[in-house]
Tab-separated table of C-alpha atoms and ligand atoms in Angstrom:
chain	number	residue	atom	x	y	z
A	1	MET	CA	0.000	0.000	0.000
A	2	ILE	CA	1.205	3.469	-0.792
A	3	PHE	CA	1.541	4.618	2.786
A	4	ASP	CA	3.789	1.642	3.562
A	5	VAL	CA	6.055	2.823	0.791
A	6	ILE	CA	6.030	6.366	2.127
A	7	GLN	CA	6.770	5.151	5.645
A	8	ASN	CA	9.699	3.164	4.340
A	9	LEU	CA	11.071	6.122	2.453
A	10	LEU	CA	10.739	8.277	5.539
A	11	LYS	CA	12.538	5.656	7.560
A	12	GLN	CA	15.602	6.167	5.377
A	13	GLU	CA	15.489	9.901	5.767
A	14	ILE	CA	14.752	10.624	9.366
A	15	THR	CA	16.203	9.495	12.645
A	16	LYS	CA	15.219	6.150	14.032
A	17	ILE	CA	13.709	7.708	17.097
A	18	ASP	CA	11.565	10.123	15.091
A	19	TYR	CA	10.456	7.245	12.957
A	20	GLU	CA	9.461	5.032	15.878
A	21	ARG	CA	7.881	7.835	17.829
A	22	TYR	CA	5.919	9.600	15.149
A	23	ILE	CA	5.761	8.054	11.712
A	24	LYS	CA	5.142	4.526	12.911
A	25	GLN	CA	2.226	5.750	14.985
A	26	LEU	CA	0.312	6.933	11.940
A	27	THR	CA	-2.304	4.982	10.050
A	28	PHE	CA	-3.511	5.875	6.624
A	29	ASP	CA	-7.217	6.578	6.342
A	30	GLU	CA	-8.108	5.167	2.953
A	31	LYS	CA	-11.728	6.222	3.079
A	32	LYS	CA	-11.082	9.870	3.756
A	33	SER	CA	-7.989	10.230	1.599
A	34	LYS	CA	-8.144	11.363	-2.012
A	35	SER	CA	-5.411	11.930	-4.540
A	36	ASP	CA	-4.971	15.513	-3.402
A	37	GLN	CA	-5.714	14.958	0.249
A	38	VAL	CA	-4.057	12.500	2.569
A	39	VAL	CA	-5.646	11.812	5.928
A	40	LEU	CA	-3.579	10.160	8.619
A	41	ILE	CA	-4.753	9.048	12.032
A	42	THR	CA	-3.003	8.772	15.346
A	43	SER	CA	-4.394	8.343	18.820
A	44	ASN	CA	-2.113	10.889	20.431
A	45	PRO	CA	-2.642	14.631	19.952
A	46	TYR	CA	1.009	15.413	20.686
A	47	ILE	CA	2.153	13.033	18.018
A	48	ALA	CA	-0.372	14.555	15.642
A	49	LYS	CA	0.789	18.078	16.262
A	50	TRP	CA	4.444	17.192	16.205
A	51	THR	CA	4.167	15.167	13.029
A	52	GLU	CA	2.198	17.922	11.423
A	53	SER	CA	4.761	20.575	12.185
A	54	LYS	CA	7.837	18.471	11.568
A	55	PHE	CA	6.999	16.020	8.836
A	56	ALA	CA	3.869	17.093	6.959
A	57	SER	CA	5.732	18.796	4.141
A	58	LYS	CA	8.126	15.884	3.809
A	59	ILE	CA	5.232	13.420	3.661
A	60	ALA	CA	3.485	15.535	1.042
A	61	HIS	CA	6.660	15.657	-0.995
A	62	LEU	CA	7.115	11.889	-0.877
A	63	PHE	CA	3.519	11.370	-1.971
A	64	GLU	CA	4.141	13.720	-4.857
A	65	LEU	CA	7.177	11.699	-5.907
A	66	GLN	CA	5.089	8.533	-5.858
A	67	THR	CA	1.819	9.739	-7.334
A	68	GLY	CA	2.640	12.936	-9.200
A	69	THR	CA	0.184	14.945	-7.099
A	70	LYS	CA	1.154	16.886	-4.040
A	71	PRO	CA	-1.586	16.300	-1.482
A	72	THR	CA	-2.490	18.306	1.594
A	73	ILE	CA	-1.729	16.364	4.733
A	74	THR	CA	-4.311	16.233	7.483
A	75	ILE	CA	-3.495	14.463	10.703
A	76	LEU	CA	-6.463	13.567	12.833
A	77	VAL	CA	-6.568	12.344	16.366
A	78	GLY	CA	-8.695	9.269	16.762
A	79	LYS	CA	-8.819	5.544	17.326
A	80	LYS	CA	-6.575	3.335	15.263
A	81	ASP	CA	-8.902	0.389	14.901
A	82	GLY	CA	-10.782	2.204	12.235
A	83	ALA	CA	-14.297	0.957	12.760
A	84	LYS	CA	-15.542	3.470	15.241
A	85	PHE	CA	-14.210	6.898	14.842
A	86	PRO	CA	-15.861	9.480	16.993
A	87	PRO	CA	-17.780	12.086	15.027
A	88	GLU	CA	-15.426	14.106	12.948
A	89	GLU	CA	-15.616	17.300	14.970
A	90	SER	CA	-14.602	15.602	18.173
A	91	TYR	CA	-11.352	14.250	16.919
A	92	LYS	CA	-10.342	16.877	14.471
A	93	LEU	CA	-7.187	18.519	15.654
A	94	PRO	CA	-7.763	22.219	16.175
A	95	THR	CA	-5.790	24.108	13.584
A	96	ILE	CA	-3.115	25.758	15.554
A	97	SER	CA	-1.852	29.001	14.179
A	98	ALA	CA	1.028	30.795	15.763
A	99	LYS	CA	-1.353	33.335	17.168
A	100	HIS	CA	-3.875	30.967	18.665
A	101	THR	CA	-2.014	28.365	20.522
A	102	LYS	CA	-4.749	26.483	22.205
A	103	SER	CA	-3.069	23.389	23.376
A	104	THR	CA	0.551	23.443	24.175
A	105	ILE	CA	2.876	20.911	22.825
A	106	LEU	CA	5.628	19.197	24.689
A	107	ASN	CA	8.381	17.493	22.781
A	108	PRO	CA	8.217	13.844	23.873
A	109	SER	CA	11.902	13.237	23.111
A	110	PHE	CA	13.025	15.814	25.653
A	111	THR	CA	13.079	13.745	28.831
A	112	PHE	CA	15.311	13.519	31.880
A	113	ASP	CA	16.560	10.168	30.594
A	114	SER	CA	17.757	11.607	27.325
A	115	PHE	CA	19.546	14.500	29.038
A	116	VAL	CA	23.248	14.053	29.666
A	117	VAL	CA	24.386	15.474	32.968
A	118	GLY	CA	27.823	17.029	33.392
A	119	SER	CA	29.230	19.670	35.681
A	120	SER	CA	28.073	22.448	33.335
A	121	ASN	CA	24.402	21.565	33.750
A	122	GLN	CA	24.285	19.470	36.914
A	123	PHE	CA	22.788	22.186	39.061
A	124	ALA	CA	20.040	23.065	36.596
A	125	TYR	CA	19.312	19.390	36.039
A	126	ASN	CA	18.964	18.722	39.777
A	127	ALA	CA	16.749	21.741	40.237
A	128	ALA	CA	14.544	20.673	37.324
A	129	LEU	CA	14.323	17.154	38.654
A	130	SER	CA	13.292	18.398	42.113
A	131	ALA	CA	10.677	20.667	40.603
A	132	SER	CA	9.235	17.667	38.800
A	133	GLU	CA	9.318	15.513	41.928
A	134	LYS	CA	7.887	18.081	44.303
A	135	PRO	CA	6.094	20.608	42.136
A	136	GLY	CA	5.218	23.826	43.879
A	137	LYS	CA	7.379	23.027	46.886
A	138	ASP	CA	11.069	23.797	47.018
A	139	TYR	CA	12.039	25.703	43.948
A	140	ASN	CA	9.181	27.873	42.909
A	141	PRO	CA	9.484	29.620	40.565
A	142	LEU	CA	12.425	27.884	38.982
A	143	PHE	CA	14.325	30.006	36.516
A	144	ILE	CA	16.741	28.238	34.170
A	145	CYS	CA	19.115	30.433	32.236
A	146	GLY	CA	21.984	29.826	29.864
A	147	GLY	CA	23.222	30.320	26.313
A	148	VAL	CA	21.625	29.160	23.097
A	149	GLY	CA	21.394	25.421	22.456
A	150	LEU	CA	22.552	24.387	25.911
A	151	GLY	CA	19.472	22.396	26.906
A	152	LYS	CA	17.056	24.854	28.548
A	153	THR	CA	14.062	23.873	26.441
A	154	HIS	CA	15.016	20.243	26.856
A	155	LEU	CA	14.895	20.484	30.668
A	156	LEU	CA	11.682	22.486	30.572
A	157	ASN	CA	10.025	19.785	28.477
A	158	ALA	CA	11.476	17.048	30.687
A	159	ILE	CA	9.660	18.524	33.686
A	160	GLY	CA	6.508	18.871	31.609
A	161	ASN	CA	6.635	15.330	30.259
A	162	LYS	CA	7.201	13.845	33.672
A	163	LEU	CA	4.359	15.718	35.334
A	164	SER	CA	2.051	15.305	32.418
A	165	ASP	CA	2.648	11.538	32.556
A	166	SER	CA	1.597	11.595	36.171
A	167	GLY	CA	-1.674	13.251	35.242
A	168	LYS	CA	-0.946	16.875	36.066
A	169	SER	CA	-2.212	19.582	33.806
A	170	VAL	CA	0.700	21.218	32.113
A	171	ILE	CA	0.891	24.369	30.042
A	172	TYR	CA	3.976	24.928	27.951
A	173	ALA	CA	4.373	28.085	25.934
A	174	THR	CA	7.106	30.317	24.747
A	175	ILE	CA	6.746	33.836	26.042
A	176	GLU	CA	6.008	34.793	22.464
A	177	GLN	CA	3.055	32.405	22.344
A	178	PHE	CA	1.875	33.764	25.669
A	179	MET	CA	2.110	37.263	24.260
A	180	ASN	CA	0.302	36.431	21.030
A	181	ASP	CA	-2.357	34.554	22.909
A	182	PHE	CA	-2.787	37.498	25.208
A	183	THR	CA	-3.179	40.078	22.448
A	184	SER	CA	-5.567	37.971	20.440
A	185	HIS	CA	-7.766	37.312	23.463
A	186	ILE	CA	-7.823	40.997	24.249
A	187	ARG	CA	-8.819	41.724	20.687
A	188	ASN	CA	-11.575	39.125	20.800
A	189	GLN	CA	-12.622	40.167	24.272
A	190	THR	CA	-12.127	36.667	25.585
A	191	MET	CA	-9.719	37.377	28.393
A	192	ASP	CA	-11.648	35.081	30.708
A	193	ARG	CA	-10.641	32.186	28.445
A	194	PHE	CA	-7.058	33.291	28.397
A	195	ARG	CA	-6.995	33.404	32.191
A	196	GLU	CA	-8.780	30.086	32.458
A	197	LYS	CA	-6.050	28.552	30.340
A	198	TYR	CA	-2.983	29.986	32.020
A	199	ARG	CA	-4.208	30.172	35.588
A	200	ASN	CA	-5.820	26.745	35.825
A	201	CYS	CA	-2.874	24.472	35.487
A	202	ASP	CA	-0.628	22.560	37.868
A	203	LEU	CA	2.502	23.465	36.020
A	204	LEU	CA	3.235	26.487	33.878
A	205	LEU	CA	6.311	26.259	31.670
A	206	ILE	CA	7.354	29.432	29.917
A	207	ASP	CA	10.226	29.310	27.486
A	208	ASP	CA	12.465	32.197	26.455
A	209	VAL	CA	11.230	34.884	28.821
A	210	GLN	CA	14.044	37.184	27.713
A	211	PHE	CA	11.605	38.357	25.038
A	212	LEU	CA	9.481	39.950	27.766
A	213	SER	CA	11.939	42.781	27.613
A	214	LYS	CA	10.055	46.095	27.386
A	215	LYS	CA	6.652	44.493	26.741
A	216	GLU	CA	4.886	46.299	29.571
A	217	GLN	CA	1.365	45.082	29.038
A	218	THR	CA	2.352	41.446	28.731
A	219	GLN	CA	4.550	41.796	31.773
A	220	GLU	CA	1.597	43.084	33.735
A	221	GLU	CA	-0.553	40.124	32.715
A	222	PHE	CA	2.290	37.713	33.313
A	223	PHE	CA	2.754	39.170	36.784
A	224	HIS	CA	-0.870	38.453	37.692
A	225	THR	CA	-0.768	34.962	36.181
A	226	PHE	CA	2.312	34.360	38.201
A	227	ASN	CA	0.820	35.523	41.497
A	228	GLU	CA	-2.326	33.539	41.019
A	229	LEU	CA	-0.402	30.333	40.372
A	230	LEU	CA	2.064	30.866	43.201
A	231	GLN	CA	-0.736	31.582	45.620
A	232	HIS	CA	-2.261	28.249	44.802
A	233	GLY	CA	1.024	26.420	45.161
A	234	LYS	CA	1.358	25.665	41.454
A	235	GLN	CA	4.783	25.196	39.962
A	236	ILE	CA	6.208	27.712	37.506
A	237	VAL	CA	9.369	27.112	35.513
A	238	MET	CA	10.866	29.596	33.100
A	239	THR	CA	13.891	29.732	30.863
A	240	SER	CA	15.845	32.605	29.452
A	241	ASP	CA	19.087	33.065	27.604
A	242	LYS	CA	20.207	35.482	30.280
A	243	HIS	CA	19.920	36.034	33.988
A	244	PRO	CA	16.660	37.832	34.878
A	245	ARG	CA	18.615	40.810	36.188
A	246	LYS	CA	20.135	41.220	32.752
A	247	ILE	CA	16.839	41.296	30.901
A	248	SER	CA	16.509	44.945	30.093
A	249	GLY	CA	13.227	46.713	30.687
A	250	LEU	CA	11.864	44.126	33.071
A	251	ASP	CA	9.439	45.383	35.692
A	252	GLU	CA	10.926	45.388	39.213
A	253	ARG	CA	7.919	43.539	40.592
A	254	LEU	CA	8.448	40.687	38.142
A	255	LEU	CA	12.132	40.664	38.813
A	256	SER	CA	11.584	40.276	42.524
A	257	ARG	CA	9.042	37.497	41.895
A	258	PHE	CA	11.560	35.679	39.717
A	259	ALA	CA	14.208	36.119	42.376
A	260	SER	CA	11.960	34.685	45.082
A	261	GLY	CA	12.549	31.190	43.750
A	262	LEU	CA	15.676	29.565	42.432
A	263	THR	CA	17.766	30.669	39.480
A	264	ALA	CA	19.871	27.892	37.990
A	265	ASP	CA	22.181	28.507	35.120
A	266	ILE	CA	23.556	26.151	32.510
A	267	GLN	CA	27.146	26.766	31.515
A	268	LYS	CA	28.803	25.832	28.271
A	269	PRO	CA	29.567	22.131	28.325
A	270	GLU	CA	33.120	21.070	28.907
A	271	LEU	CA	34.653	18.694	26.387
A	272	GLU	CA	33.776	15.502	28.304
A	273	THR	CA	30.125	16.483	28.516
A	274	LYS	CA	30.051	17.352	24.840
A	275	ILE	CA	31.482	13.950	24.038
A	276	ALA	CA	28.948	12.232	26.289
A	277	ILE	CA	26.085	14.164	24.681
A	278	ILE	CA	27.234	13.244	21.185
A	279	GLU	CA	27.494	9.610	22.185
A	280	LYS	CA	24.017	9.700	23.659
A	281	LYS	CA	22.534	11.305	20.550
A	282	CYS	CA	24.215	8.678	18.388
A	283	GLU	CA	22.856	5.929	20.562
A	284	ILE	CA	19.316	7.322	20.528
A	285	ASN	CA	19.364	7.846	16.779
A	286	GLY	CA	21.169	4.614	15.939
A	287	ILE	CA	24.077	6.420	14.304
A	288	PRO	CA	27.399	4.621	14.481
A	289	LEU	CA	30.285	7.020	15.141
A	290	ASP	CA	33.823	6.028	16.049
A	291	HIS	CA	35.273	7.555	19.135
A	292	GLU	CA	37.806	9.548	17.133
A	293	VAL	CA	35.035	11.103	15.057
A	294	VAL	CA	33.082	11.949	18.193
A	295	GLN	CA	36.166	13.617	19.649
A	296	TYR	CA	36.810	15.516	16.480
A	297	ILE	CA	33.280	16.916	16.363
A	298	ALA	CA	33.275	17.753	20.063
A	299	ALA	CA	36.553	19.611	19.859
A	300	ALA	CA	35.972	21.377	16.580
A	301	LEU	CA	32.417	22.594	16.982
A	302	ASP	CA	31.061	25.359	19.143
A	303	ASP	CA	29.197	24.578	22.315
A	304	ASN	CA	25.752	24.815	20.793
A	305	ILE	CA	24.360	21.297	21.160
A	306	ARG	CA	21.664	21.933	18.602
A	307	GLU	CA	24.339	22.636	16.027
A	308	ILE	CA	26.273	19.531	17.050
A	309	GLU	CA	23.135	17.434	16.629
A	310	GLY	CA	22.654	18.868	13.161
A	311	VAL	CA	26.175	17.837	12.273
A	312	ILE	CA	25.602	14.261	13.426
A	313	ILE	CA	22.429	13.976	11.368
A	314	LYS	CA	24.203	15.461	8.349
A	315	LEU	CA	27.074	12.987	8.654
A	316	ASN	CA	24.659	10.123	8.898
A	317	ALA	CA	22.665	11.272	5.890
A	318	PHE	CA	25.805	11.725	3.782
A	319	SER	CA	27.179	8.355	4.760
A	320	LYS	CA	23.934	6.664	3.728
A	321	MET	CA	23.718	8.603	0.521
A	322	MET	CA	27.295	7.847	-0.483
A	323	ASN	CA	27.278	4.421	1.021
A	324	GLN	CA	30.419	5.056	3.011
A	325	LYS	CA	31.377	4.476	6.602
A	326	ILE	CA	31.844	7.522	8.764
A	327	SER	CA	35.610	7.555	9.146
A	328	LEU	CA	37.510	10.539	10.457
A	329	ASP	CA	38.522	11.561	6.931
A	330	PHE	CA	34.976	11.203	5.717
A	331	ALA	CA	33.750	13.386	8.594
A	332	LYS	CA	36.409	15.987	7.879
A	333	SER	CA	35.512	16.211	4.225
A	334	VAL	CA	31.761	16.429	4.831
A	335	LEU	CA	32.164	19.039	7.519
A	336	LYS	CA	34.956	21.097	6.071
A	337	ASP	CA	32.736	24.105	5.501
A	338	GLN	CA	31.106	23.880	8.837
A	339	ILE	CA	33.900	23.308	11.255
A	340	LYS	CA	35.020	26.689	12.381
A	341	GLU	CA	38.512	27.897	11.991
A	342	THR	CA	40.245	28.356	15.285
A	343	LYS	CA	39.820	31.853	16.542
A	344	ASP	CA	43.254	33.103	15.596
A	345	HIS	CA	42.730	32.238	11.966
A	346	ILE	CA	39.975	34.770	11.609
A	347	THR	CA	41.171	38.295	11.017
A	348	ILE	CA	39.393	41.595	11.322
A	349	GLU	CA	40.001	42.168	7.609
A	350	GLN	CA	37.975	39.050	6.812
A	351	ILE	CA	35.210	40.255	9.082
A	352	ILE	CA	35.096	43.650	7.424
A	353	GLU	CA	35.052	42.014	4.024
A	354	VAL	CA	32.017	39.862	4.878
A	355	VAL	CA	30.171	42.623	6.715
A	356	SER	CA	30.708	45.126	3.953
A	357	ARG	CA	29.450	42.674	1.373
A	358	GLU	CA	26.439	41.605	3.419
A	359	LEU	CA	25.421	45.092	4.549
A	360	ASN	CA	26.459	46.788	1.360
A	361	ILE	CA	28.778	49.302	2.998
A	362	LYS	CA	32.292	49.920	1.690
A	363	PRO	CA	35.208	48.765	3.874
A	364	SER	CA	36.620	52.273	3.742
A	365	GLU	CA	33.330	53.642	5.064
A	366	ILE	CA	33.378	51.223	7.976
A	367	ARG	CA	36.802	52.527	8.910
A	368	SER	CA	35.819	56.159	8.412
A	369	LYS	CA	34.489	58.592	10.965
A	370	SER	CA	31.110	58.830	9.270
A	371	ARG	CA	28.055	59.127	11.547
A	372	ASN	CA	25.666	57.891	8.885
A	373	SER	CA	23.420	55.448	10.716
A	374	ALA	CA	23.910	52.529	8.321
A	375	ILE	CA	27.661	52.931	8.583
A	376	VAL	CA	27.557	53.272	12.346
A	377	ASN	CA	25.550	50.081	12.447
A	378	ALA	CA	27.999	48.206	10.207
A	379	ARG	CA	30.876	49.390	12.399
A	380	ARG	CA	29.110	48.066	15.478
A	381	VAL	CA	28.551	44.733	13.771
A	382	VAL	CA	32.256	44.536	12.978
A	383	ILE	CA	33.106	45.277	16.601
A	384	TYR	CA	30.730	42.629	17.826
A	385	LEU	CA	32.082	39.995	15.459
A	386	ALA	CA	35.701	40.896	16.094
A	387	ARG	CA	35.177	40.574	19.831
A	388	ASN	CA	33.486	37.236	19.390
A	389	LEU	CA	35.523	35.611	16.682
A	390	THR	CA	39.049	36.887	16.794
A	391	THR	CA	41.914	37.196	19.181
A	392	GLN	CA	42.420	40.778	17.991
A	393	ASN	CA	39.605	41.735	20.232
A	394	SER	CA	40.778	44.140	22.831
A	395	MET	CA	39.161	47.514	22.732
A	396	THR	CA	42.099	49.845	22.169
A	397	PRO	CA	43.553	48.222	19.025
A	398	LEU	CA	40.030	47.899	17.659
A	399	ALA	CA	39.431	51.597	18.242
A	400	GLU	CA	42.656	52.415	16.409
A	401	TYR	CA	41.898	50.102	13.539
A	402	LEU	CA	38.396	51.450	13.065
A	403	GLY	CA	39.414	55.069	13.475
A	404	MET	CA	37.356	55.524	16.606
A	405	LYS	CA	38.146	57.904	19.437
A	406	ASP	CA	39.218	55.437	22.124
A	407	HIS	CA	38.344	52.193	23.842
A	408	THR	CA	35.246	53.661	25.533
A	409	ALA	CA	33.754	54.358	22.108
A	410	VAL	CA	34.285	50.702	21.205
A	411	SER	CA	32.898	49.556	24.517
A	412	HIS	CA	29.835	51.735	24.032
A	413	ALA	CA	29.255	50.354	20.527
A	414	TYR	CA	29.683	46.817	21.804
A	415	LYS	CA	27.116	47.333	24.568
A	416	LYS	CA	24.724	48.917	22.146
A	417	ILE	CA	24.871	46.034	19.699
A	418	ASN	CA	24.443	43.487	22.465
A	419	SER	CA	21.311	45.220	23.590
A	420	ILE	CA	19.955	45.225	20.020
A	421	ILE	CA	20.686	41.501	19.820
A	422	ASP	CA	18.879	40.929	23.109
A	423	ASP	CA	15.811	42.787	21.948
A	424	ASN	CA	15.541	41.671	18.391
A	425	ALA	CA	15.481	38.004	17.519
A	426	THR	CA	15.726	38.636	13.781
A	427	PHE	CA	18.795	40.754	14.220
A	428	ALA	CA	20.280	38.136	16.550
A	429	SER	CA	19.850	35.407	13.987
A	430	LYS	CA	21.363	37.648	11.308
A	431	MET	CA	24.447	37.941	13.531
A	432	GLU	CA	24.626	34.157	13.865
A	433	GLU	CA	24.378	33.872	10.107
A	434	LEU	CA	27.258	36.308	9.679
A	435	LYS	CA	29.358	34.325	12.144
A	436	THR	CA	28.791	31.159	10.157
A	437	LYS	CA	29.696	32.932	6.927
A	438	ILE	CA	32.914	34.258	8.396
A	439	ARG	CA	33.913	30.962	9.927
A	440	SER	CA	33.341	29.057	6.759
A	441	LYS	CA	35.421	31.396	4.636
B	1	ADP	P1	18.093	25.864	24.429
B	1	ADP	O1	18.944	26.056	25.645
B	1	ADP	O2	18.472	26.797	23.326
B	1	ADP	O3	16.632	25.860	24.740
B	1	ADP	P2	17.600	23.118	23.687
B	1	ADP	O4	17.042	22.647	24.970
B	1	ADP	O5	16.638	23.342	22.592
B	1	ADP	O6	18.496	24.420	23.894
B	1	ADP	O7	18.735	22.092	23.229
B	1	ADP	C1	19.204	22.038	21.904
B	1	ADP	C2	19.430	20.590	21.535
B	1	ADP	O8	20.504	20.091	22.285
B	1	ADP	C3	18.239	19.714	21.865
B	1	ADP	O9	18.068	18.779	20.845
B	1	ADP	C4	18.632	19.029	23.154
B	1	ADP	O10	18.077	17.735	23.228
B	1	ADP	C5	20.131	18.952	23.028
B	1	ADP	N1	20.795	19.017	24.345
B	1	ADP	C6	21.241	20.111	24.989
B	1	ADP	N2	21.820	19.776	26.145
B	1	ADP	C7	21.740	18.439	26.241
B	1	ADP	C8	22.159	17.480	27.219
B	1	ADP	N3	22.786	17.855	28.335
B	1	ADP	N4	21.908	16.184	26.968
B	1	ADP	C9	21.284	15.807	25.842
B	1	ADP	N5	20.865	16.643	24.893
B	1	ADP	C10	21.084	17.954	25.076
B	2	MG	MG1	15.114	26.938	23.870
């Protein structure tokens, strides 16, 4: 049957764990499906939502390859045995748009078991575990902070999964979802429903609260949600990429609420932990990697675990495609563009070259005294990148090189750009993109 073929094709393309957890749980509804519409059924709403967001386009594409028609993919929640589906309305998954997040989706792969503990994250792990064992008791609220890709969302979901398995009602949302939910309920005058949702749970998990910065109205609502839950002994866990005190434009009242619980930070993993994480990911995903390859990846890549995971998946895909074992040489050749140069290989000239090309500002303008705002911005970007990527990063030589007054001017520019990055996710990801471009030169 066609769906068996599609499942098999997917099996080749995605990780074993994704396959077992999601794709295998789907059944094809022959009666409801047509050539341009494929209806799949699963009994679990999380699996439905997750499959929809992660795999629907891939599934549609594979159908197109097989049948010549690209169908829409609908994933319904219902019974597998086919005969007795509940009436359509009762099992139809609500369409979830970014602005109307009704149910909140936990990632079932993010568990305590799949989290590797090392000294960099031990404290946060223990705190998260306690919060899941004694919700609302010792560490409330729990605030987990740390850099990008270091496992904050993973721990947040681990708490959620554990408590949700034990029957507690769990709400997980990014602060952005909370914010969007809030504004749309205000617009529709349905604030009672909003409050019902966020204030009637046993566990509230809010991801990425750094984006609360300067959003006064949302902060106000969040403050009341917070108080209501704390008063009733409900557990709140939040994450942020920085310490609450460093989130600019955060209301003092919120700050003191956050501080009334426990703040646990996750540091960058040391080499041993990185190695252990890579080994764990390989084990979970059934990817065979020799120890020397694991060591190479751990040493050569940045500390962002998400990026490291991407690299493992890429290696695996390439090795299947080219039918080759993943030897050290193979890994080096596949990853040559991705593995960053060591810091001292990157020069400020290279940075200026990339920035000037990307922002369309001449190198000579960047090094001029011009106050034109686009040029000022490009100069700040250069300062930021130089301080992050090179060893020529002390303030005084940078000031000289860029024709700026002195090191305080550089320091000021550096602070300014960091605050823009904190406030503006799009800008922040642009900076990451530039870093990758520079490193892969
Ligand atoms: P962030 O801190 O940005 O929220 P995530 O929690 O999304 O980071 O983690 C990024 C990826 O790295 C996830 O796939 C997560 O499973 C993985 N990861 C991070 N830390 C660990 C760890 N200690 N053990 C296992 N996986 C980890
Ligand atoms: Mg996260």
